[in-house]
Amino acid sequence: MASAPPLSSDNANNADSTGNANESGNGSNGDSGHRAGSTRRAPWHAFVPLWLMCAPAFLLFAALVLIPLAMTLVLTFYRFDPASGPIAAFQFGNYAEVLTSSYFHTIFLRTFGIAFVTTLLCVVIGTPEAYVLSRMRDPWRSLFLLVILAPLLVSVVVRAFGWSMLLNPGGLVNQAFALVGLGPYKLEYTTFAIVIALVHVMLPFMVIPVWTALQKLDPQTENAALSLMASPATTLRRIVLPQLTPGILSGSLMVFGLSASAFAIPGLLGGRRLKVAATAVYDEFLSSLNWPLGATIAVLLLIANLIVMLTYYRLLERRYARSMG
């Protein structure tokens, strides 16, 4: 095989000059790219402190929540004079009146009793409903999800009025009882009416968190349990339910808090006789004009609600941690 002829001195000089030109060209391109990168400006938010970016949201939160709450708290220490109205003072007479009166004890017990029963029924009804919804396939899943969320598009007052039409002495429920020779029953202006309407209103707030928790559940864990000869009931109790605890916890806290502070449904379906804390606050502010006492009831309702919800959260969180090992 013939070997390649050696390069002449002229060719070598040309190659060296070409290499040097390429290197100088690459170097100049790198320098120009470096200069272009160095002249590129950083985004404007890189120069703004994080606290300054959060300031508008914090100011809005303070204006709508913190300041009214602080004003309500200050109002609880005022003294009420029937002739001149609230008088600026610093005394605990309003708290003593609420905490020592059996009338207000009954109101608070009724309020939290209704909230507890409503939450329990929402858990019992909403958890299986969310489980069935998670096992559906489109388009049925979208259709039933729309049915669950549709009540949120209707005003609470309209839904309460609809339940009033159903449960009054001449309503459809008593007419159905009359067809089988029963009734009429007094269903309107009862605790039963308040609970039924609250369950109808609050059920989506239970279904959605549980359904979201089910989306994170790996179906293979259920299949593995079934392949190990576990019964469906055992699989549901030992595998599915422990992983649903965060969703049930979130839904329960929302339902309990909203039910304890509900006003429209207890006001329309409970009447003047079955008062809860929210309607008692309304009466003190607009009927008796005793704003300090109404503010005291509202603050105590908020404190009691927070205590109950935090206690429930701690207990359920501890049980969830124990079940997950």
mmCIF file of C-alpha atoms in Angstrom:
data_model
loop_
_atom_site.group_PDB
_atom_site.id
_atom_site.type_symbol
_atom_site.label_atom_id
_atom_site.label_comp_id
_atom_site.label_asym_id
_atom_site.label_seq_id
_atom_site.Cartn_x
_atom_site.Cartn_y
_atom_site.Cartn_z
ATOM 1 C CA MET A 1 0.000 0.000 0.000
ATOM 2 C CA ALA A 2 1.410 3.436 -0.964
ATOM 3 C CA SER A 3 2.098 5.855 1.860
ATOM 4 C CA ALA A 4 0.774 9.442 1.842
ATOM 5 C CA PRO A 5 3.238 12.015 0.547
ATOM 6 C CA PRO A 6 4.766 14.253 3.180
ATOM 7 C CA LEU A 7 3.459 17.782 3.554
ATOM 8 C CA SER A 8 5.538 20.509 2.124
ATOM 9 C CA SER A 9 6.670 23.470 4.181
ATOM 10 C CA ASP A 10 4.220 25.758 2.409
ATOM 11 C CA ASN A 11 1.293 23.451 3.177
ATOM 12 C CA ALA A 12 2.357 23.203 6.809
ATOM 13 C CA ASN A 13 2.529 26.950 7.117
ATOM 14 C CA ASN A 14 -0.938 27.269 5.557
ATOM 15 C CA ALA A 15 -2.374 24.687 8.005
ATOM 16 C CA ASP A 16 -0.833 26.470 10.972
ATOM 17 C CA SER A 17 -2.223 29.795 9.865
ATOM 18 C CA THR A 18 -5.659 28.260 9.299
ATOM 19 C CA GLY A 19 -5.656 26.688 12.794
ATOM 20 C CA ASN A 20 -4.582 29.943 14.366
ATOM 21 C CA ALA A 21 -7.352 31.768 12.514
ATOM 22 C CA ASN A 22 -9.939 29.254 13.703
ATOM 23 C CA GLU A 23 -8.740 29.507 17.269
ATOM 24 C CA SER A 24 -8.791 33.277 17.144
ATOM 25 C CA GLY A 25 -12.286 33.149 15.622
ATOM 26 C CA ASN A 26 -13.546 30.816 18.329
ATOM 27 C CA GLY A 27 -11.987 32.993 20.963
ATOM 28 C CA SER A 28 -13.616 36.102 19.574
ATOM 29 C CA ASN A 29 -16.990 34.329 19.409
ATOM 30 C CA GLY A 30 -16.608 33.197 23.016
ATOM 31 C CA ASP A 31 -15.703 36.710 24.113
ATOM 32 C CA SER A 32 -18.678 38.194 22.280
ATOM 33 C CA GLY A 33 -21.001 35.561 23.791
ATOM 34 C CA HIS A 34 -19.617 36.301 27.235
ATOM 35 C CA ARG A 35 -20.159 40.016 26.708
ATOM 36 C CA ALA A 36 -23.735 39.398 25.504
ATOM 37 C CA GLY A 37 -24.454 37.209 28.551
ATOM 38 C CA SER A 38 -22.952 39.767 30.890
ATOM 39 C CA THR A 39 -25.096 42.565 29.451
ATOM 40 C CA ARG A 40 -28.344 40.539 29.775
ATOM 41 C CA ARG A 41 -30.474 42.037 32.539
ATOM 42 C CA ALA A 42 -31.910 40.010 35.405
ATOM 43 C CA PRO A 43 -35.726 39.920 35.759
ATOM 44 C CA TRP A 44 -37.261 42.812 37.677
ATOM 45 C CA HIS A 45 -38.514 40.651 40.564
ATOM 46 C CA ALA A 46 -34.929 39.618 41.361
ATOM 47 C CA PHE A 47 -34.352 43.099 42.806
ATOM 48 C CA VAL A 48 -37.627 43.241 44.820
ATOM 49 C CA PRO A 49 -37.564 41.811 48.358
ATOM 50 C CA LEU A 50 -39.890 38.917 49.014
ATOM 51 C CA TRP A 51 -41.696 40.732 51.825
ATOM 52 C CA LEU A 52 -42.472 43.623 49.485
ATOM 53 C CA MET A 53 -44.003 41.255 46.932
ATOM 54 C CA CYS A 54 -46.188 39.715 49.668
ATOM 55 C CA ALA A 55 -47.226 43.110 51.053
ATOM 56 C CA PRO A 56 -50.403 43.602 48.900
ATOM 57 C CA ALA A 57 -51.797 40.196 49.866
ATOM 58 C CA PHE A 58 -50.976 40.775 53.526
ATOM 59 C CA LEU A 59 -52.596 44.235 53.479
ATOM 60 C CA LEU A 60 -55.740 42.774 51.934
ATOM 61 C CA PHE A 61 -55.817 39.989 54.541
ATOM 62 C CA ALA A 62 -55.309 42.523 57.326
ATOM 63 C CA ALA A 63 -58.045 44.815 56.020
ATOM 64 C CA LEU A 64 -60.621 42.048 55.563
ATOM 65 C CA VAL A 65 -59.786 39.706 58.466
ATOM 66 C CA LEU A 66 -57.329 40.939 61.071
ATOM 67 C CA ILE A 67 -58.636 44.474 61.599
ATOM 68 C CA PRO A 68 -62.349 43.484 61.843
ATOM 69 C CA LEU A 69 -61.412 40.631 64.186
ATOM 70 C CA ALA A 70 -59.379 42.986 66.379
ATOM 71 C CA MET A 71 -62.230 45.519 66.454
ATOM 72 C CA THR A 72 -64.668 42.765 67.450
ATOM 73 C CA LEU A 73 -62.338 41.663 70.233
ATOM 74 C CA VAL A 74 -62.048 45.233 71.542
ATOM 75 C CA LEU A 75 -65.838 45.616 71.425
ATOM 76 C CA THR A 76 -66.272 42.676 73.806
ATOM 77 C CA PHE A 77 -64.844 44.779 76.643
ATOM 78 C CA TYR A 78 -67.329 47.618 76.127
ATOM 79 C CA ARG A 79 -70.241 48.198 78.445
ATOM 80 C CA PHE A 80 -73.781 48.403 77.092
ATOM 81 C CA ASP A 81 -76.186 51.107 78.196
ATOM 82 C CA PRO A 82 -79.767 50.755 76.891
ATOM 83 C CA ALA A 83 -80.083 54.536 76.723
ATOM 84 C CA SER A 84 -76.804 55.472 75.026
ATOM 85 C CA GLY A 85 -75.608 52.176 73.534
ATOM 86 C CA PRO A 86 -72.049 50.791 73.765
ATOM 87 C CA ILE A 87 -69.759 52.705 76.115
ATOM 88 C CA ALA A 88 -65.978 52.389 75.939
ATOM 89 C CA ALA A 89 -64.696 50.512 78.981
ATOM 90 C CA PHE A 90 -62.452 47.635 79.982
ATOM 91 C CA GLN A 91 -64.483 45.046 81.860
ATOM 92 C CA PHE A 92 -65.300 41.336 81.617
ATOM 93 C CA GLY A 93 -69.014 41.569 82.363
ATOM 94 C CA ASN A 94 -70.027 40.345 78.909
ATOM 95 C CA TYR A 95 -67.847 37.243 79.191
ATOM 96 C CA ALA A 96 -69.207 36.546 82.679
ATOM 97 C CA GLU A 97 -72.780 36.864 81.407
ATOM 98 C CA VAL A 98 -72.258 34.405 78.557
ATOM 99 C CA LEU A 99 -70.186 31.897 80.516
ATOM 100 C CA THR A 100 -72.505 31.782 83.537
ATOM 101 C CA SER A 101 -75.895 31.859 81.801
ATOM 102 C CA SER A 102 -77.694 28.558 81.242
ATOM 103 C CA TYR A 103 -79.455 30.176 78.280
ATOM 104 C CA PHE A 104 -76.182 30.635 76.414
ATOM 105 C CA HIS A 105 -74.953 27.223 77.578
ATOM 106 C CA THR A 106 -77.944 25.665 75.814
ATOM 107 C CA ILE A 107 -77.263 27.675 72.669
ATOM 108 C CA PHE A 108 -73.622 26.600 72.477
ATOM 109 C CA LEU A 109 -74.445 22.961 73.218
ATOM 110 C CA ARG A 110 -77.080 22.987 70.488
ATOM 111 C CA THR A 111 -74.655 24.648 68.059
ATOM 112 C CA PHE A 112 -71.871 22.125 68.534
ATOM 113 C CA GLY A 113 -74.302 19.205 68.759
ATOM 114 C CA ILE A 114 -75.734 20.099 65.345
ATOM 115 C CA ALA A 115 -72.228 20.583 63.931
ATOM 116 C CA PHE A 116 -71.095 17.207 65.314
ATOM 117 C CA VAL A 117 -74.078 15.281 63.927
ATOM 118 C CA THR A 118 -73.747 17.027 60.568
ATOM 119 C CA THR A 119 -70.045 16.162 60.381
ATOM 120 C CA LEU A 120 -70.686 12.541 61.337
ATOM 121 C CA LEU A 121 -73.389 12.127 58.683
ATOM 122 C CA CYS A 122 -71.189 13.775 56.055
ATOM 123 C CA VAL A 123 -68.374 11.327 56.875
ATOM 124 C CA VAL A 124 -70.718 8.326 56.734
ATOM 125 C CA ILE A 125 -72.318 9.422 53.460
ATOM 126 C CA GLY A 126 -69.461 11.272 51.775
ATOM 127 C CA THR A 127 -66.672 8.710 52.205
ATOM 128 C CA PRO A 128 -68.438 5.826 50.377
ATOM 129 C CA GLU A 129 -69.684 8.304 47.796
ATOM 130 C CA ALA A 130 -66.128 9.478 47.113
ATOM 131 C CA TYR A 131 -64.917 5.851 46.947
ATOM 132 C CA VAL A 132 -67.561 4.959 44.357
ATOM 133 C CA LEU A 133 -66.772 8.141 42.431
ATOM 134 C CA SER A 134 -63.070 7.231 42.277
ATOM 135 C CA ARG A 135 -63.917 3.828 40.777
ATOM 136 C CA MET A 136 -66.026 5.323 37.990
ATOM 137 C CA ARG A 137 -64.774 5.999 34.496
ATOM 138 C CA ASP A 138 -65.546 8.890 32.202
ATOM 139 C CA PRO A 139 -68.123 10.072 31.226
ATOM 140 C CA TRP A 140 -69.955 8.791 34.317
ATOM 141 C CA ARG A 141 -67.340 10.216 36.679
ATOM 142 C CA SER A 142 -67.686 13.711 35.219
ATOM 143 C CA LEU A 143 -71.467 13.468 35.321
ATOM 144 C CA PHE A 144 -71.641 12.419 38.971
ATOM 145 C CA LEU A 145 -68.965 14.942 39.943
ATOM 146 C CA LEU A 146 -71.147 17.625 38.390
ATOM 147 C CA VAL A 147 -74.128 16.356 40.391
ATOM 148 C CA ILE A 148 -72.081 16.565 43.603
ATOM 149 C CA LEU A 149 -70.787 20.071 42.904
ATOM 150 C CA ALA A 150 -74.012 21.473 41.437
ATOM 151 C CA PRO A 151 -75.506 22.469 44.834
ATOM 152 C CA LEU A 152 -72.557 24.836 45.352
ATOM 153 C CA LEU A 153 -73.818 26.872 42.405
ATOM 154 C CA VAL A 154 -77.103 27.604 44.204
ATOM 155 C CA SER A 155 -77.422 30.098 47.042
ATOM 156 C CA VAL A 156 -77.657 28.679 50.565
ATOM 157 C CA VAL A 157 -80.791 30.758 51.143
ATOM 158 C CA VAL A 158 -82.458 29.222 48.078
ATOM 159 C CA ARG A 159 -81.592 25.697 49.223
ATOM 160 C CA ALA A 160 -82.847 26.407 52.738
ATOM 161 C CA PHE A 161 -86.092 27.753 51.307
ATOM 162 C CA GLY A 162 -86.416 24.618 49.169
ATOM 163 C CA TRP A 163 -86.070 22.401 52.242
ATOM 164 C CA SER A 164 -88.658 24.559 53.981
ATOM 165 C CA MET A 165 -91.074 23.837 51.135
ATOM 166 C CA LEU A 166 -90.374 20.104 51.403
ATOM 167 C CA LEU A 167 -90.665 19.811 55.192
ATOM 168 C CA ASN A 168 -93.604 22.081 56.013
ATOM 169 C CA PRO A 169 -96.933 20.464 57.054
ATOM 170 C CA GLY A 170 -98.234 20.622 53.480
ATOM 171 C CA GLY A 171 -94.940 19.758 51.813
ATOM 172 C CA LEU A 172 -93.993 16.791 49.680
ATOM 173 C CA VAL A 173 -92.553 14.798 52.591
ATOM 174 C CA ASN A 174 -95.769 14.908 54.610
ATOM 175 C CA GLN A 175 -97.786 14.247 51.466
ATOM 176 C CA ALA A 176 -95.721 11.091 50.898
ATOM 177 C CA PHE A 177 -96.373 10.033 54.499
ATOM 178 C CA ALA A 178 -100.088 10.645 53.982
ATOM 179 C CA LEU A 179 -100.133 8.255 51.014
ATOM 180 C CA VAL A 180 -99.124 5.393 53.314
ATOM 181 C CA GLY A 181 -101.436 6.462 56.124
ATOM 182 C CA LEU A 182 -98.836 8.249 58.264
ATOM 183 C CA GLY A 183 -98.377 11.804 59.480
ATOM 184 C CA PRO A 184 -98.532 14.658 59.241
ATOM 185 C CA TYR A 185 -95.330 15.187 61.206
ATOM 186 C CA LYS A 186 -93.820 18.411 62.416
ATOM 187 C CA LEU A 187 -90.544 18.497 60.508
ATOM 188 C CA GLU A 188 -90.077 22.206 59.923
ATOM 189 C CA TYR A 189 -88.484 24.337 62.666
ATOM 190 C CA THR A 190 -86.829 21.311 64.237
ATOM 191 C CA THR A 191 -83.249 20.203 64.792
ATOM 192 C CA PHE A 192 -83.870 17.428 62.260
ATOM 193 C CA ALA A 193 -84.614 19.985 59.535
ATOM 194 C CA ILE A 194 -81.453 21.952 60.328
ATOM 195 C CA VAL A 195 -79.254 18.837 60.233
ATOM 196 C CA ILE A 196 -80.740 17.512 56.981
ATOM 197 C CA ALA A 197 -80.294 20.844 55.213
ATOM 198 C CA LEU A 198 -76.748 21.269 56.550
ATOM 199 C CA VAL A 199 -75.772 17.782 55.355
ATOM 200 C CA HIS A 200 -77.101 18.646 51.910
ATOM 201 C CA VAL A 201 -75.075 21.878 51.854
ATOM 202 C CA MET A 202 -71.859 20.542 53.430
ATOM 203 C CA LEU A 203 -71.587 17.170 51.681
ATOM 204 C CA PRO A 204 -69.435 18.444 48.766
ATOM 205 C CA PHE A 205 -66.892 19.762 51.284
ATOM 206 C CA MET A 206 -66.465 16.168 52.506
ATOM 207 C CA VAL A 207 -66.572 14.354 49.170
ATOM 208 C CA ILE A 208 -63.931 16.444 47.397
ATOM 209 C CA PRO A 209 -61.080 16.036 49.974
ATOM 210 C CA VAL A 210 -61.732 12.294 50.301
ATOM 211 C CA TRP A 211 -61.889 11.887 46.532
ATOM 212 C CA THR A 212 -58.599 13.812 46.220
ATOM 213 C CA ALA A 213 -56.979 11.473 48.766
ATOM 214 C CA LEU A 214 -58.228 8.480 46.786
ATOM 215 C CA GLN A 215 -56.501 9.795 43.655
ATOM 216 C CA LYS A 216 -53.158 9.324 45.436
ATOM 217 C CA LEU A 217 -53.960 5.727 46.387
ATOM 218 C CA ASP A 218 -52.018 3.145 44.394
ATOM 219 C CA PRO A 219 -54.450 0.463 43.127
ATOM 220 C CA GLN A 220 -51.616 -2.075 43.197
ATOM 221 C CA THR A 221 -51.665 -2.068 47.005
ATOM 222 C CA GLU A 222 -55.263 -3.269 46.966
ATOM 223 C CA ASN A 223 -54.454 -5.895 44.352
ATOM 224 C CA ALA A 224 -51.477 -7.077 46.401
ATOM 225 C CA ALA A 225 -53.643 -7.447 49.505
ATOM 226 C CA LEU A 226 -56.282 -9.369 47.573
ATOM 227 C CA SER A 227 -53.621 -11.622 46.040
ATOM 228 C CA LEU A 228 -52.457 -12.463 49.574
ATOM 229 C CA MET A 229 -55.947 -13.855 50.308
ATOM 230 C CA ALA A 230 -57.165 -10.803 52.226
ATOM 231 C CA SER A 231 -60.920 -10.326 52.075
ATOM 232 C CA PRO A 232 -62.343 -7.160 50.455
ATOM 233 C CA ALA A 233 -63.516 -5.950 53.873
ATOM 234 C CA THR A 234 -60.045 -6.444 55.361
ATOM 235 C CA THR A 235 -58.444 -4.702 52.390
ATOM 236 C CA LEU A 236 -60.796 -1.777 52.784
ATOM 237 C CA ARG A 237 -60.196 -1.551 56.534
ATOM 238 C CA ARG A 238 -56.425 -2.154 56.604
ATOM 239 C CA ILE A 239 -55.275 -0.650 53.295
ATOM 240 C CA VAL A 240 -57.751 1.933 52.014
ATOM 241 C CA LEU A 241 -59.157 3.593 55.131
ATOM 242 C CA PRO A 242 -55.784 4.459 56.745
ATOM 243 C CA GLN A 243 -54.756 6.273 53.571
ATOM 244 C CA LEU A 244 -58.086 8.141 53.486
ATOM 245 C CA THR A 245 -57.499 9.639 56.931
ATOM 246 C CA PRO A 246 -55.962 12.924 55.658
ATOM 247 C CA GLY A 247 -58.924 13.499 53.338
ATOM 248 C CA ILE A 248 -61.464 12.645 56.035
ATOM 249 C CA LEU A 249 -59.620 14.939 58.447
ATOM 250 C CA SER A 250 -59.637 17.876 56.031
ATOM 251 C CA GLY A 251 -63.281 17.393 55.129
ATOM 252 C CA SER A 252 -64.365 16.984 58.750
ATOM 253 C CA LEU A 253 -62.632 20.186 59.820
ATOM 254 C CA MET A 254 -64.260 22.166 57.028
ATOM 255 C CA VAL A 255 -67.720 20.705 57.616
ATOM 256 C CA PHE A 256 -67.582 21.169 61.392
ATOM 257 C CA GLY A 257 -66.319 24.746 61.190
ATOM 258 C CA LEU A 258 -68.872 25.786 58.569
ATOM 259 C CA SER A 259 -71.747 24.015 60.353
ATOM 260 C CA ALA A 260 -70.932 25.562 63.743
ATOM 261 C CA SER A 261 -70.952 29.054 62.246
ATOM 262 C CA ALA A 262 -73.878 28.561 59.835
ATOM 263 C CA PHE A 263 -76.531 31.255 59.957
ATOM 264 C CA ALA A 264 -78.934 31.065 57.009
ATOM 265 C CA ILE A 265 -80.083 27.460 57.429
ATOM 266 C CA PRO A 266 -80.614 27.556 61.238
ATOM 267 C CA GLY A 267 -82.294 30.932 60.874
ATOM 268 C CA LEU A 268 -84.753 29.763 58.197
ATOM 269 C CA LEU A 269 -85.352 26.161 59.279
ATOM 270 C CA GLY A 270 -84.903 26.544 63.035
ATOM 271 C CA GLY A 271 -87.186 29.496 63.533
ATOM 272 C CA ARG A 272 -87.070 31.816 66.512
ATOM 273 C CA ARG A 273 -87.189 29.009 69.063
ATOM 274 C CA LEU A 274 -84.157 26.933 68.034
ATOM 275 C CA LYS A 275 -81.357 29.452 68.320
ATOM 276 C CA VAL A 276 -77.737 28.668 67.577
ATOM 277 C CA ALA A 277 -74.707 30.856 68.225
ATOM 278 C CA ALA A 278 -74.851 32.615 64.844
ATOM 279 C CA THR A 279 -78.532 33.548 65.189
ATOM 280 C CA ALA A 280 -77.921 34.658 68.791
ATOM 281 C CA VAL A 281 -75.211 37.041 67.550
ATOM 282 C CA TYR A 282 -77.633 38.350 64.912
ATOM 283 C CA ASP A 283 -80.330 38.986 67.522
ATOM 284 C CA GLU A 284 -77.952 40.821 69.853
ATOM 285 C CA PHE A 285 -76.641 43.051 67.070
ATOM 286 C CA LEU A 286 -79.885 43.894 65.273
ATOM 287 C CA SER A 287 -82.716 43.232 67.750
ATOM 288 C CA SER A 288 -81.343 44.082 71.187
ATOM 289 C CA LEU A 289 -78.647 46.408 69.763
ATOM 290 C CA ASN A 290 -76.306 45.012 72.429
ATOM 291 C CA TRP A 291 -73.216 44.981 70.248
ATOM 292 C CA PRO A 292 -70.730 44.164 73.043
ATOM 293 C CA LEU A 293 -72.677 41.042 74.034
ATOM 294 C CA GLY A 294 -73.049 39.966 70.396
ATOM 295 C CA ALA A 295 -69.322 40.441 69.837
ATOM 296 C CA THR A 296 -68.605 38.382 72.962
ATOM 297 C CA ILE A 297 -70.735 35.491 71.685
ATOM 298 C CA ALA A 298 -68.945 35.644 68.316
ATOM 299 C CA VAL A 299 -65.475 35.628 69.893
ATOM 300 C CA LEU A 300 -66.348 32.754 72.244
ATOM 301 C CA LEU A 301 -67.787 30.802 69.309
ATOM 302 C CA LEU A 302 -64.538 31.321 67.401
ATOM 303 C CA ILE A 303 -62.402 30.241 70.371
ATOM 304 C CA ALA A 304 -64.533 27.171 71.128
ATOM 305 C CA ASN A 305 -64.568 26.214 67.462
ATOM 306 C CA LEU A 306 -60.776 26.438 67.250
ATOM 307 C CA ILE A 307 -60.327 24.370 70.419
ATOM 308 C CA VAL A 308 -62.633 21.601 69.188
ATOM 309 C CA MET A 309 -61.082 21.520 65.716
ATOM 310 C CA LEU A 310 -57.473 21.513 66.970
ATOM 311 C CA THR A 311 -58.252 18.753 69.483
ATOM 312 C CA TYR A 312 -59.904 16.648 66.784
ATOM 313 C CA TYR A 313 -56.968 17.291 64.454
ATOM 314 C CA ARG A 314 -54.414 16.151 67.045
ATOM 315 C CA LEU A 315 -56.328 13.004 67.938
ATOM 316 C CA LEU A 316 -56.901 11.952 64.345
ATOM 317 C CA GLU A 317 -53.342 12.812 63.316
ATOM 318 C CA ARG A 318 -51.956 10.686 66.152
ATOM 319 C CA ARG A 319 -54.189 7.778 65.177
ATOM 320 C CA TYR A 320 -53.149 8.128 61.534
ATOM 321 C CA ALA A 321 -49.458 8.082 62.459
ATOM 322 C CA ARG A 322 -50.004 4.967 64.592
ATOM 323 C CA SER A 323 -51.899 3.162 61.817
ATOM 324 C CA MET A 324 -49.212 3.954 59.238
ATOM 325 C CA GLY A 325 -46.573 2.501 61.548
#
